[in-house]
CSV table of C-alpha atoms in Angstrom, one decimal:
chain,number,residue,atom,x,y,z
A,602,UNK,CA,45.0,49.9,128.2
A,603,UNK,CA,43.3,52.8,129.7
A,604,UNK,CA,43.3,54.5,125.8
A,605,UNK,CA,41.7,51.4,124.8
A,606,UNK,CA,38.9,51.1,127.4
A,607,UNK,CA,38.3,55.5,126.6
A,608,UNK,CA,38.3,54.2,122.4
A,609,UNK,CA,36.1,51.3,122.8
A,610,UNK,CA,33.5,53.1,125.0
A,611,UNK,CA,33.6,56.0,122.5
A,612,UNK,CA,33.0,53.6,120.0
A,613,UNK,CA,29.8,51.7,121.8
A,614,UNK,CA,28.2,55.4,122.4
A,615,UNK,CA,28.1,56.6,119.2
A,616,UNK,CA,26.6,53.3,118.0
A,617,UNK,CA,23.9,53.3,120.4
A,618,UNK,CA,23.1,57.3,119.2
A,619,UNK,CA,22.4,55.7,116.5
A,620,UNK,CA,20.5,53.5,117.4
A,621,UNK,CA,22.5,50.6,116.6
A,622,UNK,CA,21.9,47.3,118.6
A,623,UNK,CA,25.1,45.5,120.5
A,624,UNK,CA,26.2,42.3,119.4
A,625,UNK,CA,28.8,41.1,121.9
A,626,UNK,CA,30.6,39.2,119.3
A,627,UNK,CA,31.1,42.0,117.0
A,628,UNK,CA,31.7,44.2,120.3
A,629,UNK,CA,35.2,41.7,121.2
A,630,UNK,CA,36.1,41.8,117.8
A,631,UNK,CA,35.9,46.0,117.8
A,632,UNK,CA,38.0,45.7,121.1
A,633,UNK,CA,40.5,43.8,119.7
A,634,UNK,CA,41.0,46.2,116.4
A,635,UNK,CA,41.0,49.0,118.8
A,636,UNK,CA,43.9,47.3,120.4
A,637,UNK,CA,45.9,46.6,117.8
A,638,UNK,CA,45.5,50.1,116.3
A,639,UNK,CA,46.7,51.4,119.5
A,640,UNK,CA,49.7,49.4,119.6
A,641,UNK,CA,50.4,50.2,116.1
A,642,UNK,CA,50.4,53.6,116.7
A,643,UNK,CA,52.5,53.2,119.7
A,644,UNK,CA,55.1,51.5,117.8
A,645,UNK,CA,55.2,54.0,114.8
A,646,UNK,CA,55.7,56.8,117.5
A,647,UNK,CA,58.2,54.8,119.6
A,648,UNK,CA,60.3,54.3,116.1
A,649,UNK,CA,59.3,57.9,115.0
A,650,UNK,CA,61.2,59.4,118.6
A,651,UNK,CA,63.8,56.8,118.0
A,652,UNK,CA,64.7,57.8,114.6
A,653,UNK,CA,64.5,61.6,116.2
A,654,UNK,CA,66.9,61.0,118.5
A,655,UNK,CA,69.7,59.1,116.6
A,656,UNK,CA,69.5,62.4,114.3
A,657,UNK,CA,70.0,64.7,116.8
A,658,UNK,CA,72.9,62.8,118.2
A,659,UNK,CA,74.4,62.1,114.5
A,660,UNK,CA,74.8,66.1,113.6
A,661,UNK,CA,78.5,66.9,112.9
A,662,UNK,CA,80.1,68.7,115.7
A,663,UNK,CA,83.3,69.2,113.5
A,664,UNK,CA,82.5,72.5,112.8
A,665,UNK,CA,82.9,73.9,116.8
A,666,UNK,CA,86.1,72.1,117.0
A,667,UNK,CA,88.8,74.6,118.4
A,668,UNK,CA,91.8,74.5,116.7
A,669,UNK,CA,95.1,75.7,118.4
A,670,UNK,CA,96.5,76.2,114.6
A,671,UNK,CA,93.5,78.8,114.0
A,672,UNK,CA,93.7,80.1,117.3
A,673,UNK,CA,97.3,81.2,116.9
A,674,UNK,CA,96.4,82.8,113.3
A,675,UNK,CA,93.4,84.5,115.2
A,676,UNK,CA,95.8,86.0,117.7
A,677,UNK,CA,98.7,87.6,115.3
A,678,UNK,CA,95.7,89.0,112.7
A,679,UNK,CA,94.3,90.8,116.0
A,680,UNK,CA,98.2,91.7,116.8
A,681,UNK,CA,98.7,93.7,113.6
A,682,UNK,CA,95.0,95.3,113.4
A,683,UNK,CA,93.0,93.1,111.9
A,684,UNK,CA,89.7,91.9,113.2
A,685,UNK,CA,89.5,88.3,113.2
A,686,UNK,CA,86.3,88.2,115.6
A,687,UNK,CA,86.4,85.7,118.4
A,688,UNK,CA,89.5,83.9,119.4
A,689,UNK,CA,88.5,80.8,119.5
A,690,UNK,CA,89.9,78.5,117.3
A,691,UNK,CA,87.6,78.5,115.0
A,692,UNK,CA,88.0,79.9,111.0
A,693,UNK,CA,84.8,81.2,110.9
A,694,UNK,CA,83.3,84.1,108.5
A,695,UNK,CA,85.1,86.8,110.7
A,696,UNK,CA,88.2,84.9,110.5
A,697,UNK,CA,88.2,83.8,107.1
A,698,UNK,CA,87.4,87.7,106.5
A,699,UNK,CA,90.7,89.2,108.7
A,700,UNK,CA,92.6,86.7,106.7
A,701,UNK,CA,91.5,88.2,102.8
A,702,UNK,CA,91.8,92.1,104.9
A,703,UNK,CA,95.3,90.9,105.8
A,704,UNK,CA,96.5,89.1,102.5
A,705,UNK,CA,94.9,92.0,100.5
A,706,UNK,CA,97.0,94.5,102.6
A,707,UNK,CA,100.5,92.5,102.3
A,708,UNK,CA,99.3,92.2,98.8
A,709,UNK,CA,99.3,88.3,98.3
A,710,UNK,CA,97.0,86.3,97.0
A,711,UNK,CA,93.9,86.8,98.8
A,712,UNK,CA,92.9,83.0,99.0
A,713,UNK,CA,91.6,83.4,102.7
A,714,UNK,CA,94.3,80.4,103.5
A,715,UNK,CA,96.8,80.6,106.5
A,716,UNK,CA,99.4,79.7,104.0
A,717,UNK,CA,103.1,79.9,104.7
A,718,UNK,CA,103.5,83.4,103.3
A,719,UNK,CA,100.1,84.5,104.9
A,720,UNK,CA,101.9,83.7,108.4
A,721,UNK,CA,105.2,85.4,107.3
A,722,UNK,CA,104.1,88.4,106.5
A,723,UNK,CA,101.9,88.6,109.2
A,724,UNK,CA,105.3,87.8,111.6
A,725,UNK,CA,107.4,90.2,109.9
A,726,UNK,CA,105.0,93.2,110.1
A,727,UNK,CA,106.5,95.3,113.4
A,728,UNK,CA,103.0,96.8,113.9
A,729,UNK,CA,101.2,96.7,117.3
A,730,UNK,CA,97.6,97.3,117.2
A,731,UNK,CA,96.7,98.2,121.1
A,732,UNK,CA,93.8,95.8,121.6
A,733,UNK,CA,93.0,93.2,124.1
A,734,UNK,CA,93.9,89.9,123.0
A,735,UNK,CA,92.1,88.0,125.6
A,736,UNK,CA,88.6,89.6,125.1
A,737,UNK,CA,86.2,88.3,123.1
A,738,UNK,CA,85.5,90.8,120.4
A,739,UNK,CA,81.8,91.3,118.7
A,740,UNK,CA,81.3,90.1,115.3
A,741,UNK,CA,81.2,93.5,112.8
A,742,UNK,CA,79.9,93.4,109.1
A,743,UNK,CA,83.1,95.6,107.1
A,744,UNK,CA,82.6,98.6,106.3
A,745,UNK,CA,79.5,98.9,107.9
A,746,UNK,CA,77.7,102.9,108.3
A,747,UNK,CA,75.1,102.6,110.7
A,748,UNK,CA,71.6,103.8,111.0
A,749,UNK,CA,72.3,105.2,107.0
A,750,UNK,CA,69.1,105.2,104.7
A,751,UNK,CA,71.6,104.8,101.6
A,752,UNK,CA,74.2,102.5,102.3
A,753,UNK,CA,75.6,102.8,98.4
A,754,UNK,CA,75.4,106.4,99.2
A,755,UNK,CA,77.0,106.6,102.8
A,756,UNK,CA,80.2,104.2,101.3
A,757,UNK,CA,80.5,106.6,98.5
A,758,UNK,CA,81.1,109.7,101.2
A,759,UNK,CA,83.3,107.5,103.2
A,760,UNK,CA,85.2,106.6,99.9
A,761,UNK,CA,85.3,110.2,99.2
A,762,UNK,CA,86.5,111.1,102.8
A,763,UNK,CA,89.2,107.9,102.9
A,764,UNK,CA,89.9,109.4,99.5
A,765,UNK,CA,90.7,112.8,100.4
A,766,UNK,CA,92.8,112.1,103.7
A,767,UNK,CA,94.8,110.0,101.2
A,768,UNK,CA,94.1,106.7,102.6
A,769,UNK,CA,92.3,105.5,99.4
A,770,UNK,CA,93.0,105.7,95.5
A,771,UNK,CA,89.8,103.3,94.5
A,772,UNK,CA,86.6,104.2,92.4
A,773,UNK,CA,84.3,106.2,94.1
A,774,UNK,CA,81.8,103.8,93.4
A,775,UNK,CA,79.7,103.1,96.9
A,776,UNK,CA,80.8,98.9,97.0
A,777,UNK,CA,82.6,97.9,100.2
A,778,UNK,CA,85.2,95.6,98.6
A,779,UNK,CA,88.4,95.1,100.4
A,780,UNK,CA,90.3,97.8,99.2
A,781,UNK,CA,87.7,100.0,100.6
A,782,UNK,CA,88.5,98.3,104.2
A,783,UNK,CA,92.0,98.2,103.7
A,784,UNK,CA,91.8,102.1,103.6
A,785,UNK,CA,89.2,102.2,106.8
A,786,UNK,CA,92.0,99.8,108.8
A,787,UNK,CA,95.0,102.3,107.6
A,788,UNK,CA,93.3,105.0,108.8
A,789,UNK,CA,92.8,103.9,112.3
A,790,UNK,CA,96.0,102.5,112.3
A,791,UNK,CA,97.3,106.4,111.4
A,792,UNK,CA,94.7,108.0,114.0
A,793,UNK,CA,95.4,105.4,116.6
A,794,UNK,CA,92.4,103.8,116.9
A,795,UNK,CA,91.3,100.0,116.9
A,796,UNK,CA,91.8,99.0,113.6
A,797,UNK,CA,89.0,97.0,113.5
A,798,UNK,CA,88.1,97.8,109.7
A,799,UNK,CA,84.5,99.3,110.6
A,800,UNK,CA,83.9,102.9,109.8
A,801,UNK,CA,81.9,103.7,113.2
A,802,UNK,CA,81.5,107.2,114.6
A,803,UNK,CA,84.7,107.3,116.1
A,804,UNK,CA,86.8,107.0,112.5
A,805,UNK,CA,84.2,108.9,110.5
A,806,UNK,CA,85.4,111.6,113.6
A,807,UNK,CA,88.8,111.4,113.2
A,808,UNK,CA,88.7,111.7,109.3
A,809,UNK,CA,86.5,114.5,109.4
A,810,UNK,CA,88.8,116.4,111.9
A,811,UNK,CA,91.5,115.8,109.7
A,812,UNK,CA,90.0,117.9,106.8
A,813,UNK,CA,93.3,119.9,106.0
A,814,UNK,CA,95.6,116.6,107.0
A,815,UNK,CA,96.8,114.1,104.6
A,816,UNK,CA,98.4,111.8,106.3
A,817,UNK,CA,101.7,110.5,104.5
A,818,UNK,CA,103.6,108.5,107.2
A,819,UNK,CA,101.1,106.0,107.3
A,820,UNK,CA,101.5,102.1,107.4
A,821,UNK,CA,101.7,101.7,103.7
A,822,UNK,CA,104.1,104.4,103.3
A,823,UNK,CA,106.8,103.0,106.6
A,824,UNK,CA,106.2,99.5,105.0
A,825,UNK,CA,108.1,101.2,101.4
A,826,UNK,CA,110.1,103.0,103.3
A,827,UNK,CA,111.1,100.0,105.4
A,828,UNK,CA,111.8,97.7,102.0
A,829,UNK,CA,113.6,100.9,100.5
A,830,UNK,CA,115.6,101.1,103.7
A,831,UNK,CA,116.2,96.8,103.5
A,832,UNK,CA,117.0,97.2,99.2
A,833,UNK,CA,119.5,100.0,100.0
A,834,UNK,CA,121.3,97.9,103.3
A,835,UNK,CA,121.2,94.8,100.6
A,836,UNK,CA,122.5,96.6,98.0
A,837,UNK,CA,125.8,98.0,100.0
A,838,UNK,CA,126.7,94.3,101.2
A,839,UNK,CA,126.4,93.4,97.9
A,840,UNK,CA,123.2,91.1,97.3
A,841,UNK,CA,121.3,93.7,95.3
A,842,UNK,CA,121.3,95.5,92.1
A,843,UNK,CA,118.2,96.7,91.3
A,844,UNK,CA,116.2,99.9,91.8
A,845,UNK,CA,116.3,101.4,95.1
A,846,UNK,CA,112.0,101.5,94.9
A,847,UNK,CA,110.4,100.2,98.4
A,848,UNK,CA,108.8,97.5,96.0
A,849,UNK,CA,109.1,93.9,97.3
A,850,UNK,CA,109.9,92.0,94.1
A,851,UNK,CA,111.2,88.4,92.9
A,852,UNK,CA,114.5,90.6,92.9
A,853,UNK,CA,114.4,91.8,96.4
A,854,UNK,CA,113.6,88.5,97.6
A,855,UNK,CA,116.3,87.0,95.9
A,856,UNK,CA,118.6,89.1,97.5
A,857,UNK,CA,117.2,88.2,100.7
A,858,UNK,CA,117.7,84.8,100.4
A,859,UNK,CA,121.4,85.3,99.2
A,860,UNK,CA,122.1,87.4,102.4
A,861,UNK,CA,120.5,84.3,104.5
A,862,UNK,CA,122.7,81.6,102.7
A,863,UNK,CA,125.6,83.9,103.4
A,864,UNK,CA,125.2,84.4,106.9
A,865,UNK,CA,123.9,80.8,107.4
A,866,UNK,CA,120.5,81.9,108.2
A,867,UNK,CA,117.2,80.1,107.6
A,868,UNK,CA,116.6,80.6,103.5
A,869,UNK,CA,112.3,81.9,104.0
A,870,UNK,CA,113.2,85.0,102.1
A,871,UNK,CA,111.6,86.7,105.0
A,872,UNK,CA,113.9,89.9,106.1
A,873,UNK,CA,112.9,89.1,109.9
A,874,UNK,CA,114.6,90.1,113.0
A,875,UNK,CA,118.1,88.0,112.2
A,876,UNK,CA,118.3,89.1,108.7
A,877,UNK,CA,118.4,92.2,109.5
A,878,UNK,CA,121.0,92.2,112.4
A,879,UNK,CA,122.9,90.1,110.2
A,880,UNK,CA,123.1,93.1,107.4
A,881,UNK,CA,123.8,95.3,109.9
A,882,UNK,CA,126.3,93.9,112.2
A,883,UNK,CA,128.1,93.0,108.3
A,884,UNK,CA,128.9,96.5,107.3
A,885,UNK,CA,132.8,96.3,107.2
A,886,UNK,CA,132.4,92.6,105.3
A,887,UNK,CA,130.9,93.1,101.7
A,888,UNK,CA,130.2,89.9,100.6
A,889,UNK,CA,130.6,89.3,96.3
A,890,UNK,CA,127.8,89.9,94.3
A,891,UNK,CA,125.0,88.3,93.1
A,892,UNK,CA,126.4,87.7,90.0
A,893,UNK,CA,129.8,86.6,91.0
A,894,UNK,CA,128.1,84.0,93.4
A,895,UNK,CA,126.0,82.5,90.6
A,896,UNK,CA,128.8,81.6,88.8
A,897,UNK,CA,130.9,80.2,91.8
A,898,UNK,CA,131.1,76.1,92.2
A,899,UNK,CA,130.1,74.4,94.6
A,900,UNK,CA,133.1,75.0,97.1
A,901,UNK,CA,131.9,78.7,97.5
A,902,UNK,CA,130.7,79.7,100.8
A,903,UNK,CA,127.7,81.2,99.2
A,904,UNK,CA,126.5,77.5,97.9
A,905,UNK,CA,124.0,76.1,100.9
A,906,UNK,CA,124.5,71.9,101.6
A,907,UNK,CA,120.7,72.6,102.0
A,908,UNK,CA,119.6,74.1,98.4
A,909,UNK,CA,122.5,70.6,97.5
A,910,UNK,CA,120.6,68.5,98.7
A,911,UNK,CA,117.3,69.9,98.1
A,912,UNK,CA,118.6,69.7,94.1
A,913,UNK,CA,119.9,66.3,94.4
A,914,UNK,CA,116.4,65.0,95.9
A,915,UNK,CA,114.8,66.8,93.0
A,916,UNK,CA,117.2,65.2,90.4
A,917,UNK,CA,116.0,61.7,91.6
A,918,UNK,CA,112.5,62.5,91.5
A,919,UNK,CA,112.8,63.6,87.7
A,920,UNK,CA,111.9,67.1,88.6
A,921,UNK,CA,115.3,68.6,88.4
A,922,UNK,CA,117.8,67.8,85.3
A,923,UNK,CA,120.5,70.9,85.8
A,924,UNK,CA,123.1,70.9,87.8
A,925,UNK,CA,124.1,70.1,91.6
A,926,UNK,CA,125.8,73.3,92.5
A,927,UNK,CA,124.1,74.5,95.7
A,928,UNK,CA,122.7,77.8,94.0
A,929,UNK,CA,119.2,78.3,93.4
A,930,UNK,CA,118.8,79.4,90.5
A,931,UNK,CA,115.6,80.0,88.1
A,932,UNK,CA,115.4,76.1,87.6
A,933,UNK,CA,116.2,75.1,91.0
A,934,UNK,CA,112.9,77.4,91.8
A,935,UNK,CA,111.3,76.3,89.3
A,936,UNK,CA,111.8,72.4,90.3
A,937,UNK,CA,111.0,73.1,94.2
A,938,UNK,CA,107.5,74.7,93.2
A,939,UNK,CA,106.7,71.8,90.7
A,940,UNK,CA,107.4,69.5,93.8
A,941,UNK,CA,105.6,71.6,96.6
A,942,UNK,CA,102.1,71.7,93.9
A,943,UNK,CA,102.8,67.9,93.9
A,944,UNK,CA,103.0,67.4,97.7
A,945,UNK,CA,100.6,69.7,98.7
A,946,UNK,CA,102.8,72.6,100.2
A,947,UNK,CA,102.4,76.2,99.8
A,948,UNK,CA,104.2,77.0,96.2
A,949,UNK,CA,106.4,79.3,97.1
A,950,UNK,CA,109.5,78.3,95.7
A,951,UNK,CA,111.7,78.4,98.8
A,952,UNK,CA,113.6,74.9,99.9
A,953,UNK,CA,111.7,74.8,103.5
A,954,UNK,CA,111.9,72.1,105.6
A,955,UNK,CA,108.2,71.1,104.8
A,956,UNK,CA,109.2,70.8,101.7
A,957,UNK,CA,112.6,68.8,102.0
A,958,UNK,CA,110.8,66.5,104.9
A,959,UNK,CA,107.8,65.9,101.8
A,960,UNK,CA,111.2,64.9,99.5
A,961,UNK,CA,113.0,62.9,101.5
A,962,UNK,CA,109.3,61.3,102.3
């Protein structure tokens, strides 16, 4: 009301400036407009703040959820010396980032998914990065060179340096993709520092100092030495016969997976800690070889009631027509990833128990 009064005396002044004469008739009629534009413009405002309000409270909160699945993933890419940002349970940019870095080292597909193998690889790697799980680290743009007036030109030197310490084998072509990180991370991994994938004053120090140093007992080098070591330990029990050449093929991993069946061991065709005592503690038992198993029936030792009954779920489905023998073969691996692209599942072509639970389903 007191707006009103303030308009309608406003009103009255300016007619009187102009020498305007007052009818009171026309004068309760101008009070009465007066009124009803207020409360008009009350009502728009109260609807106005209203509206406001049920929009602020209506903005998704989905993305800050924490999620004890990302926060676990967050913690073993910081483990092996990858920088996943904050660990908070939360795949953001950083994370999402740590996740390509990692897949891109393991050399998988570099989806930025925490698939099945993502996590496997990540579990079977014996590396220790010494960093503080607990802390909450700051947010770093890869391969960044600071206060440089060229960044092309700066990455180029680093490439060049990375290069010549034998860390990278890339064009020299001043983009910071992720082989270019992978290189920075494998260097501080080999100099001991955080390998946080940022080429701060610290690493550019420690790759400078090591001018007459190329390092060759770095990560990537232990990891083919490690497979080389596994391939030779498969091939004296008897599960492998290829090359002897630190490369982890559809070969190797078969083998793996036939040393698992054997020893009645999980069939991921992951050589974790198990497999490995398993091939070890076996060295005065040579099991028969690969070929020799494939053509056993389905009394042999070597068939697993697993990859049985994972064949006869797959035969009812329509996905499987060969035969119900307990091996897996090519078609048996070929069925398994036709149903896991069906279901869903990481296509991986290993009988897991995701994948038997999604048959059986």
């Amino acid at each position: 009301m007191e707006l009103v009064a303030y308009l309608h005396s406003e009103v009255l002044c300016e007619l009187i400036e102009q020498g305007e004469s007052i009818n009171q008739t026309l004068d309760c009629q101008l009070l009465d407009a007066i009124a009803q534009s207020s409360r008009h413009a009350k009502s728009v405002l109260c609807i106005g703040l209203a509206a406001g309000v049920i929009a602020i409270n209506a903005m998704p909160l989905a993305a800050f959820a924490y999620t004890p699945e990302v926060a676990n993933i967050q913690q073993l890419l910081a483990k092996r010396g990858f920088n996943p940002g904050a660990i908070d349970g939360v795949k953001g940019a950083a994370t999402t980032e740590a996740i390509i870095a990692a897949q891109t080292f393991y050399k998988l597909n570099a989806d930025g998914a925490i698939g099945a193998q993502t996590i496997a690889a990540l579990e079977a790697d014996t590396y220790e990065a010494n960093v503080s799980l607990e802390a909450t680290p700051v947010k770093a743009t890869p391969v960044s060179v600071a206060n440089s007036d060229n960044k092309s030109d700066s990455i180029k030197n680093l490439q060049q340096l990375l290069s010549d310490r034998g860390f990278y084998g890339g064009a020299i072509d001043g983009i910071s993709g992720p082989m270019t990180q992978e290189a920075i991370i494998l260097a501080q991994k080999t100099y001991g520092l955080v390998a946080d994938g940022v080429a701060g004053s610290l690493t550019i120090a420690a790759l400078e100092a090591g001018s007459n140093y190329v390092p060759k007992s770095n990560i990537a080098s232990t990891k083919s030495d490690s497979i080389k070591n596994l391939q030779q330990l498969l091939s004296d029990r008897g599960f492998y016969g290829g090359a002897i050449d630190g490369i982890s093929g559809p070969m190797t991993q078969e083998a793996i997976i036939l040393a698992q069946k054997t020893y009645g061991l999980v069939t991921d065709g992951v050589a974790g800690s198990l497999t490995m005592s398993a091939l070890e503690a076996g060295s005065n038992v040579v099991p028969v070889s690969y070929k020799e198993a494939a053509s056993q029936d389905s009394t042999s030792n070597v068939a697993d009631n697993s990859i049985k009954k994972g064949q006869t779920l797959l035969s009812n489905l329509g996905l499987y027509d060969g035969e119900i023998d307990g091996i897996q073969g090519s078609k048996t691996t070929a069925a398994i990833k036709k149903a896991q692209a069906l279901y869903g599942l990481p296509v991986d072509g290993v009988l897991t128990s995701a994948t038997l639970a999604a048959l059986q389903s």
